PDB file of C-alpha atoms and ligand atoms in Angstrom:
ATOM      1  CA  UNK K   1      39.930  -6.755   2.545  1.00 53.00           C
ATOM      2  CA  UNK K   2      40.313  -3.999   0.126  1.00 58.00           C
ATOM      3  CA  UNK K   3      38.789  -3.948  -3.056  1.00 54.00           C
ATOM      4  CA  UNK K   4      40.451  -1.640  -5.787  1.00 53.00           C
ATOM      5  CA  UNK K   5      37.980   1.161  -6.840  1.00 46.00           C
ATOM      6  CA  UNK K   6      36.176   0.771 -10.501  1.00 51.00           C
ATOM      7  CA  UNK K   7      33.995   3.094 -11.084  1.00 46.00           C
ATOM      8  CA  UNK K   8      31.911   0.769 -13.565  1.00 47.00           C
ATOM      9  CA  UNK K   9      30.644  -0.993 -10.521  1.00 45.00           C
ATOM     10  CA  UNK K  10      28.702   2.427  -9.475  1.00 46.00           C
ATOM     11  CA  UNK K  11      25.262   1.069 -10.823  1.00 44.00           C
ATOM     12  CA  UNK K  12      21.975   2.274  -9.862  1.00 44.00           C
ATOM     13  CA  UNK K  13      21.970   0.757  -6.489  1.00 43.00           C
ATOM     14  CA  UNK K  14      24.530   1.893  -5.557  1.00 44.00           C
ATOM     15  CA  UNK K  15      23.531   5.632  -6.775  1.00 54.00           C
ATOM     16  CA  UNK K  16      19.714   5.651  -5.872  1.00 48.00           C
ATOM     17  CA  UNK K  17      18.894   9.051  -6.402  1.00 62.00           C
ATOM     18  CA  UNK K  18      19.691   8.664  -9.892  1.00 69.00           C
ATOM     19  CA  UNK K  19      16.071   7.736 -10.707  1.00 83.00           C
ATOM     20  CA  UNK K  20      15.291  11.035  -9.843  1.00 90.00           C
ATOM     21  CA  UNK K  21      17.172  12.919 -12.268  1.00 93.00           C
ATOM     22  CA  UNK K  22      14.981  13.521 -15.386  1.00 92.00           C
ATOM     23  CA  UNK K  23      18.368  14.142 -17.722  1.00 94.00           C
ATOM     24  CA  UNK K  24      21.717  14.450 -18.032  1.00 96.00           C
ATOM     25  CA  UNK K  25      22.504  17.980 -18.941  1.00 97.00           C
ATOM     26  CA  UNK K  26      26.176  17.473 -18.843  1.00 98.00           C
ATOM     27  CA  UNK K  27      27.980  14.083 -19.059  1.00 97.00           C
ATOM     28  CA  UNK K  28      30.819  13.134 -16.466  1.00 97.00           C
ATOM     29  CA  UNK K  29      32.982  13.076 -19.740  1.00 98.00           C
ATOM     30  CA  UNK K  30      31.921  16.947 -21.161  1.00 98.00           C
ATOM     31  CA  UNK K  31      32.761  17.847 -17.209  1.00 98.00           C
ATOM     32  CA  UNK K  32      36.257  16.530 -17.102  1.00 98.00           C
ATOM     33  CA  UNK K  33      37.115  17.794 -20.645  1.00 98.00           C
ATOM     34  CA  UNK K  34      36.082  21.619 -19.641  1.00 98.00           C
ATOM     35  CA  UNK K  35      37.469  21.297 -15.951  1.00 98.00           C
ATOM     36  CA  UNK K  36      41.019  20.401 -17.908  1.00 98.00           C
ATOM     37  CA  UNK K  37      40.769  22.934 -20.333  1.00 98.00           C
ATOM     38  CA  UNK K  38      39.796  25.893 -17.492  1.00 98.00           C
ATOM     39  CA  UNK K  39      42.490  24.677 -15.454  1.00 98.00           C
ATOM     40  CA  UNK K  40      45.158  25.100 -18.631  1.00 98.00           C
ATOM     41  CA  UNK K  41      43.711  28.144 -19.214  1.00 98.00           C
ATOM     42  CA  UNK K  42      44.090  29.178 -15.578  1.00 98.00           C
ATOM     43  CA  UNK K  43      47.276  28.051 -15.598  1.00 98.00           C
ATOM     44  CA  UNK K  44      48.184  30.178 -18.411  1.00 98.00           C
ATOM     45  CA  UNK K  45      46.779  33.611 -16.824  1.00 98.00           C
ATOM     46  CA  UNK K  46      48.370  33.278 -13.393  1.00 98.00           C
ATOM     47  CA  UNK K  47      52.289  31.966 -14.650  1.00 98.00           C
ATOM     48  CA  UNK K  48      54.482  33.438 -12.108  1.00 97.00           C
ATOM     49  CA  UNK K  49      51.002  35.104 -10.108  1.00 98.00           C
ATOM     50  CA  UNK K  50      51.188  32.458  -7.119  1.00 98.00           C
ATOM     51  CA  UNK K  51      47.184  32.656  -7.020  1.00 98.00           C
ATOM     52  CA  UNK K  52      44.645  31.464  -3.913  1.00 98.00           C
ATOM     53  CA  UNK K  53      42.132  29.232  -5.087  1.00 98.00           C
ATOM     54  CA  UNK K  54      39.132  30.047  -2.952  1.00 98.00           C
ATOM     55  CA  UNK K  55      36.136  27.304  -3.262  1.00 98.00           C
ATOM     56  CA  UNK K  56      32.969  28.353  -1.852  1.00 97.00           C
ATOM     57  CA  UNK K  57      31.433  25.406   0.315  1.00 96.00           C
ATOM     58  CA  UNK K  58      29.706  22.959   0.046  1.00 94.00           C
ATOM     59  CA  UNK K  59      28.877  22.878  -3.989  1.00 96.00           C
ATOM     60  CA  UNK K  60      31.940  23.997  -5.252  1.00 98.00           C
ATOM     61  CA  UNK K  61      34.263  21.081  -2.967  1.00 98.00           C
ATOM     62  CA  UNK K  62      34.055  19.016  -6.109  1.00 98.00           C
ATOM     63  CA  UNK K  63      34.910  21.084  -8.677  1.00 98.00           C
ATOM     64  CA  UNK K  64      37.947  22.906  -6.631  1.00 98.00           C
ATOM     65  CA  UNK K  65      39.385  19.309  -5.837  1.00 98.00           C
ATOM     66  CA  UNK K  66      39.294  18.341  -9.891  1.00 98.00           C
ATOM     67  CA  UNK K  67      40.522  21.949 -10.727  1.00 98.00           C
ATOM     68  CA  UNK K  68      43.444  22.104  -8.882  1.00 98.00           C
ATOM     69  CA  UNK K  69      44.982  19.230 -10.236  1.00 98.00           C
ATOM     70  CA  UNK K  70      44.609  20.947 -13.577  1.00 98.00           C
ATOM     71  CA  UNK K  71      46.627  23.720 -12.369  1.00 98.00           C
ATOM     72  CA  UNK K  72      49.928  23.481 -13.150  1.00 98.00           C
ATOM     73  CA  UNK K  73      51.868  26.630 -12.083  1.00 98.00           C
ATOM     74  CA  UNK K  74      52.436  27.253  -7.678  1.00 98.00           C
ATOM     75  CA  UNK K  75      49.273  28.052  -6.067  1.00 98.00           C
ATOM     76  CA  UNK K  76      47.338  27.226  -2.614  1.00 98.00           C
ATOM     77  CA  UNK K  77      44.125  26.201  -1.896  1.00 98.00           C
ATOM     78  CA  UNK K  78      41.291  27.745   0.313  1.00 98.00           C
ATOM     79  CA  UNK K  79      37.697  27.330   1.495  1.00 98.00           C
ATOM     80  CA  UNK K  80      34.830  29.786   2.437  1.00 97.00           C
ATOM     81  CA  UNK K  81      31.545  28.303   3.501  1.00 95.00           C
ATOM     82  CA  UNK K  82      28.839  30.566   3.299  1.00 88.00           C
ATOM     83  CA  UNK K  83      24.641  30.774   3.686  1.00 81.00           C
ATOM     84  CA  UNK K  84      22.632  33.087   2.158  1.00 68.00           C
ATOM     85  CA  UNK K  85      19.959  34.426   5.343  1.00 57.00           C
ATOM     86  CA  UNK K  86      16.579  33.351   5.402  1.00 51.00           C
ATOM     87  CA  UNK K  87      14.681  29.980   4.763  1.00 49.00           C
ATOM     88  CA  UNK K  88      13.681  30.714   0.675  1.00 52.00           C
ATOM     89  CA  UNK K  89      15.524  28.550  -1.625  1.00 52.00           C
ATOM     90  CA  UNK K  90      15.850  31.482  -3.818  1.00 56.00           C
ATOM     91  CA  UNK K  91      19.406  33.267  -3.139  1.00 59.00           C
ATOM     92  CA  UNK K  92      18.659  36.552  -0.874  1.00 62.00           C
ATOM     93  CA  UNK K  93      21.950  38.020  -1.840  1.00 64.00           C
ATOM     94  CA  UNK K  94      22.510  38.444   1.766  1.00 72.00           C
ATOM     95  CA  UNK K  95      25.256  35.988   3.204  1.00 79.00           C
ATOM     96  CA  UNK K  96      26.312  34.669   5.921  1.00 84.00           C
ATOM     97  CA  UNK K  97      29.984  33.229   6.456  1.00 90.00           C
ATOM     98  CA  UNK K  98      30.022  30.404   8.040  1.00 93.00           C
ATOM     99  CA  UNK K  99      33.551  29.439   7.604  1.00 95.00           C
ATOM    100  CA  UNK K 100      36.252  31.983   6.848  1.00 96.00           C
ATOM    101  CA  UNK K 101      39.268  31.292   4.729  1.00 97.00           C
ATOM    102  CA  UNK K 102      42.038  29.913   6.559  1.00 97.00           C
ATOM    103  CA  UNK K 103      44.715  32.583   5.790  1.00 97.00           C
ATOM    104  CA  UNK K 104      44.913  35.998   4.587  1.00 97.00           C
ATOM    105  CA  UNK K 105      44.609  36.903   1.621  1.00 97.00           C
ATOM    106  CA  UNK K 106      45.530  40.922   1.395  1.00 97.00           C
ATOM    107  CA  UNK K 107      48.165  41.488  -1.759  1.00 97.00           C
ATOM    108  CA  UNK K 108      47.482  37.864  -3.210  1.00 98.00           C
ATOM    109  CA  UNK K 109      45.721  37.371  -6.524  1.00 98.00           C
ATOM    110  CA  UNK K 110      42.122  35.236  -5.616  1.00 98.00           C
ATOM    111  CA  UNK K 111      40.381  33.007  -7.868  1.00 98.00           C
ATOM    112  CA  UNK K 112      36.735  32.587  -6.607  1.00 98.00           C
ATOM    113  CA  UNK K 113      36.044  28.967  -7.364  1.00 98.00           C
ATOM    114  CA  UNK K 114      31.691  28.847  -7.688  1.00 98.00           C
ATOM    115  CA  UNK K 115      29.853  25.753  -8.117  1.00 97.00           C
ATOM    116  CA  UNK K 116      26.719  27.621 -10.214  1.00 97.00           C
ATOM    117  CA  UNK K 117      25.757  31.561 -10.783  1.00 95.00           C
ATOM    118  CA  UNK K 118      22.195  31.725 -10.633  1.00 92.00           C
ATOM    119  CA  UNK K 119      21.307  35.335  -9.751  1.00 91.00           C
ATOM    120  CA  UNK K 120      25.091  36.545  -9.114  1.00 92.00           C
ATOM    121  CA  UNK K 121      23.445  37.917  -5.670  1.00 89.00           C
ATOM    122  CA  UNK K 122      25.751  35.651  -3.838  1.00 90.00           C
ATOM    123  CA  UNK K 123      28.705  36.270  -5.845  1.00 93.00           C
ATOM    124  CA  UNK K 124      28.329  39.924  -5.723  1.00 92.00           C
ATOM    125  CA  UNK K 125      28.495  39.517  -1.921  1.00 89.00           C
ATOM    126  CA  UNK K 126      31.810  37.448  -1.874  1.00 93.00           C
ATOM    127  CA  UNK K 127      33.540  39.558  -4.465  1.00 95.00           C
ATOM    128  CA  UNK K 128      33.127  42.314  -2.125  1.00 93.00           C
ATOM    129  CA  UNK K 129      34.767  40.904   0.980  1.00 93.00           C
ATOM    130  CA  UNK K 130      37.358  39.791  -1.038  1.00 94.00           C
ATOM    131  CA  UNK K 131      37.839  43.423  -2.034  1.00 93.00           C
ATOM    132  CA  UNK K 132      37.936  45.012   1.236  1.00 95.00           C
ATOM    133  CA  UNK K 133      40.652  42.440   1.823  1.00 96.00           C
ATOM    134  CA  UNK K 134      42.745  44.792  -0.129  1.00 95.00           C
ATOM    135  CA  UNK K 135      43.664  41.771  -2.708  1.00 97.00           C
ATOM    136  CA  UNK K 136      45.938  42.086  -5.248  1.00 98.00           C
ATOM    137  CA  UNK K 137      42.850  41.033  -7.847  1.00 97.00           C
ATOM    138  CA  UNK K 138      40.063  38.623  -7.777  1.00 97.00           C
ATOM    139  CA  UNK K 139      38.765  36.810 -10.575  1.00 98.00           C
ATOM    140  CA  UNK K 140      35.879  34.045 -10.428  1.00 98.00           C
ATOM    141  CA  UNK K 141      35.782  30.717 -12.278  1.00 98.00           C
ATOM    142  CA  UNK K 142      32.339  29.127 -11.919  1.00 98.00           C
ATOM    143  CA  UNK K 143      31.242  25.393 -13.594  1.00 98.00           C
ATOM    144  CA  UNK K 144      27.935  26.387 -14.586  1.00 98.00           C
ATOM    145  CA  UNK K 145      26.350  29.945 -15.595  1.00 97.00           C
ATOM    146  CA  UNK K 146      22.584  30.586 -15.945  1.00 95.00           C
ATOM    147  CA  UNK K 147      22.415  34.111 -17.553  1.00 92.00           C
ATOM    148  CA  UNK K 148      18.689  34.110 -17.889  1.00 90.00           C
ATOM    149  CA  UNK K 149      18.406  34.931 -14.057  1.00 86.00           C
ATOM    150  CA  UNK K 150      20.768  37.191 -13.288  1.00 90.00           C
ATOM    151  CA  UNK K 151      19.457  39.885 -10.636  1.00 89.00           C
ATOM    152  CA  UNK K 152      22.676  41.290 -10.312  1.00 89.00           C
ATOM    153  CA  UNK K 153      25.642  42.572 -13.037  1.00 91.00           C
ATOM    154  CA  UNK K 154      28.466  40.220 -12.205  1.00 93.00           C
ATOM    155  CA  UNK K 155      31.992  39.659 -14.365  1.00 92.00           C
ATOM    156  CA  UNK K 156      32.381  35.575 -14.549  1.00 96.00           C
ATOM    157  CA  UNK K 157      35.890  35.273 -15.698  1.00 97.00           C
ATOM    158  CA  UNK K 158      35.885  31.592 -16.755  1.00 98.00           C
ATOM    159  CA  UNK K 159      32.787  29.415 -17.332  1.00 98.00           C
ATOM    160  CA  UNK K 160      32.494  25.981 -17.496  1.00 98.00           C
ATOM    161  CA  UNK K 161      29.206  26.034 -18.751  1.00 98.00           C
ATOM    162  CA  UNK K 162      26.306  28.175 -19.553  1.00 97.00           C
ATOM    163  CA  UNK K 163      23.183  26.186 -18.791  1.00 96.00           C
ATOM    164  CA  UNK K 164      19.403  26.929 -19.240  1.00 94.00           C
ATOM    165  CA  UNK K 165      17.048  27.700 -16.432  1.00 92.00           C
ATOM    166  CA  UNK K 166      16.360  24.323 -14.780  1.00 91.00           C
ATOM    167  CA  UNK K 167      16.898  23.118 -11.423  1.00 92.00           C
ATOM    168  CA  UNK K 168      20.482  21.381 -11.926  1.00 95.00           C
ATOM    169  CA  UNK K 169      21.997  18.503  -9.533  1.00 96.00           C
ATOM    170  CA  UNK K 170      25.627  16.492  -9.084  1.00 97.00           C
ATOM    171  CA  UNK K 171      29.184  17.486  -9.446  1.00 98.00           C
ATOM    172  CA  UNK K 172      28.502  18.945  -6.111  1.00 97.00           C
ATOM    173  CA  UNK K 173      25.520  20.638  -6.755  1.00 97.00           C
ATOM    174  CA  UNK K 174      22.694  19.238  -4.084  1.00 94.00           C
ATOM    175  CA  UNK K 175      19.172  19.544  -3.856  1.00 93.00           C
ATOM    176  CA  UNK K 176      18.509  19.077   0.183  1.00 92.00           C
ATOM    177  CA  UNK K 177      22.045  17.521   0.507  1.00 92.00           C
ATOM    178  CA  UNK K 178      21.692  14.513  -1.869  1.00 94.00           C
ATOM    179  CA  UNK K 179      22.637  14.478  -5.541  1.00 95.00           C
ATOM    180  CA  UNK K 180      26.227  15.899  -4.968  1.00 96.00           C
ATOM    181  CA  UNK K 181      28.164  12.538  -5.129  1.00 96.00           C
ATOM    182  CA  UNK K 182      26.730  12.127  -8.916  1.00 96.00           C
ATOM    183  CA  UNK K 183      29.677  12.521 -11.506  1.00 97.00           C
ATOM    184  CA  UNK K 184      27.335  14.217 -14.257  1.00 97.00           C
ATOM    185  CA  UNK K 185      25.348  16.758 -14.193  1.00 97.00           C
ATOM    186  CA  UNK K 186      21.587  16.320 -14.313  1.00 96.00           C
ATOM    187  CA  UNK K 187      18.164  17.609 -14.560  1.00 95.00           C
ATOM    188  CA  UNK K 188      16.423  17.048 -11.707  1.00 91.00           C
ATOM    189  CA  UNK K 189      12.595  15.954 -11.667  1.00 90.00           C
ATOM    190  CA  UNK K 190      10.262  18.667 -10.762  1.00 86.00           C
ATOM    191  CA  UNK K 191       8.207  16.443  -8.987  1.00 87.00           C
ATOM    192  CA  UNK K 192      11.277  16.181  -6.294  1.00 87.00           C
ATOM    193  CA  UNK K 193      11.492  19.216  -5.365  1.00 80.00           C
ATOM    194  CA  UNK K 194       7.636  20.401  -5.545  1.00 79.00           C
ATOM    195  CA  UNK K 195       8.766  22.256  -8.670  1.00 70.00           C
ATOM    196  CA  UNK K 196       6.679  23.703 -12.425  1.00 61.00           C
TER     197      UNK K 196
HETATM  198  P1  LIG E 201      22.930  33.137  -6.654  1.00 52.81           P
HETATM  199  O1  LIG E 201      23.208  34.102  -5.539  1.00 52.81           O
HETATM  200  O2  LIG E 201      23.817  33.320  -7.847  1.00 52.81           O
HETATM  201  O3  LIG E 201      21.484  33.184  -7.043  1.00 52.81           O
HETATM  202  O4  LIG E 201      23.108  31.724  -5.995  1.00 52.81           O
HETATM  203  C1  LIG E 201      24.049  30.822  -6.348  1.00 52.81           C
HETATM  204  C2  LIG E 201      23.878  29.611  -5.483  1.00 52.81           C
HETATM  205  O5  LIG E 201      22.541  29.098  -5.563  1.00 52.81           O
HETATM  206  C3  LIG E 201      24.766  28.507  -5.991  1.00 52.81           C
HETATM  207  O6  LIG E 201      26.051  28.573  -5.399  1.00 52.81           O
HETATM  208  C4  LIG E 201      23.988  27.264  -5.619  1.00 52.81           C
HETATM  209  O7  LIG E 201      24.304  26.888  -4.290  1.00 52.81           O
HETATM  210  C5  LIG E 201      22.538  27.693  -5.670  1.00 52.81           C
HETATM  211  N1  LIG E 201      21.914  27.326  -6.955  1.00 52.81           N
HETATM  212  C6  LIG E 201      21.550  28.138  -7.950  1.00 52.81           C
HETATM  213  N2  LIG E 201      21.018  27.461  -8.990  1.00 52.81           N
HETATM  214  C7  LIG E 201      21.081  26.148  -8.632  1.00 52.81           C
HETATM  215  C8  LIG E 201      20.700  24.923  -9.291  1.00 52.81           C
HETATM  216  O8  LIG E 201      20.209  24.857 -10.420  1.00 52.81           O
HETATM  217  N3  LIG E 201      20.949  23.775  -8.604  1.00 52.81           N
HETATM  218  C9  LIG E 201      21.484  23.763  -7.356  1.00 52.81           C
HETATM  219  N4  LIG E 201      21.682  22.569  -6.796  1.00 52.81           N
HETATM  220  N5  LIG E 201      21.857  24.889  -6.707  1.00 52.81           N
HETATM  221  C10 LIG E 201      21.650  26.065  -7.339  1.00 52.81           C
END
């Protein structure tokens, strides 16, 4: 039989990873309030504009999902999955597509939808295919922001978040594929990752 869903019944068992979080950087509450408030202000920019909401796979899946239903004027909804080459954990600025957007996108107005900018490398990257796609304009909307390691100059349009230079988990954001499903974002323990 079906149960109806409450989330105060998520306790620690049934979210193990939780003990490895060291903080919570950003409450499920602070996320919800800004995701509302980017989406009204999204809404605002592209009245009449018909936008493409493009969210970059996998970290962004969560954020894209609660955005959209803050948007309020005619838009559509697309995916790119991408992988930066080589094995470092540190973005090489090169990428890989793994999965293309579903439709074209020449003459439409894009919305880049980014879990995190760390470097920009990757960012950099995408806003350049989008380009050669002969949009009619791109702009990117990312949850979080780390400015203190930018390699690259990039333009974030609208920011979630600016956070400091830690290794950040949930809302989407994984470390080895676990961590996403968390509704808050965290600090993660350096000792989980081999980190300082
Ligand atoms: P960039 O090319 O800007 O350095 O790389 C951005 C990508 O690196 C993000 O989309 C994200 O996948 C990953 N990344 C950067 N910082 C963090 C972080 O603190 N936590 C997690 N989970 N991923 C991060």
């Amino acid at each position: 039989m079906l149960h109806p869903f409450r989330p105060e019944q998520l306790s620690s068992d049934v979210r193990p990873s939780e003990s490895d979080v060291q903080s919570v950087l950003l409450s499920a509450e602070q996320v919800q309030e800004r995701v509302a408030e980017l989406g009204a202000q999204i809404s605002r920019d592209y009245e009449g504009k018909d936008p493409v909401l493009v969210g970059v796979l996998v970290g962004a899946a969560v954020f894209t999902a609660d955005l959209l239903r803050h948007i309020t004027v005619p838009c559509s909804l697309d995916f790119v999955a991408i992988s930066s080459y080589g094995k470092e954990s540190r973005s090489s600025g090169v990428v890989r597509i793994l999965k293309d957007l579903d439709e074209s996108v020449e003459s439409r107005h894009v919305v880049i939808v980014e879990d995190i900018v760390d470097t920009g490398l990757t960012l950099n990257y995408l806003l350049d295919i989008m380009r050669h796609r002969n949009v009619a304009s791109v702009r990117v909307c990312a949850m979080l922001d780390k400015p203190s390691r930018r390699l690259t100059s990039v333009d974030v349009d609208y920011i979630g978040f600016e956070v400091p230079d830690e290794f950040v988990v949930g809302y989407g954001l994984d470390f080895a594929q676990r961590y996403r499903n968390l509704p808050y974002v965290g600090i993660l323990r350096p000792e989980v990752y081999g980190g300082k």
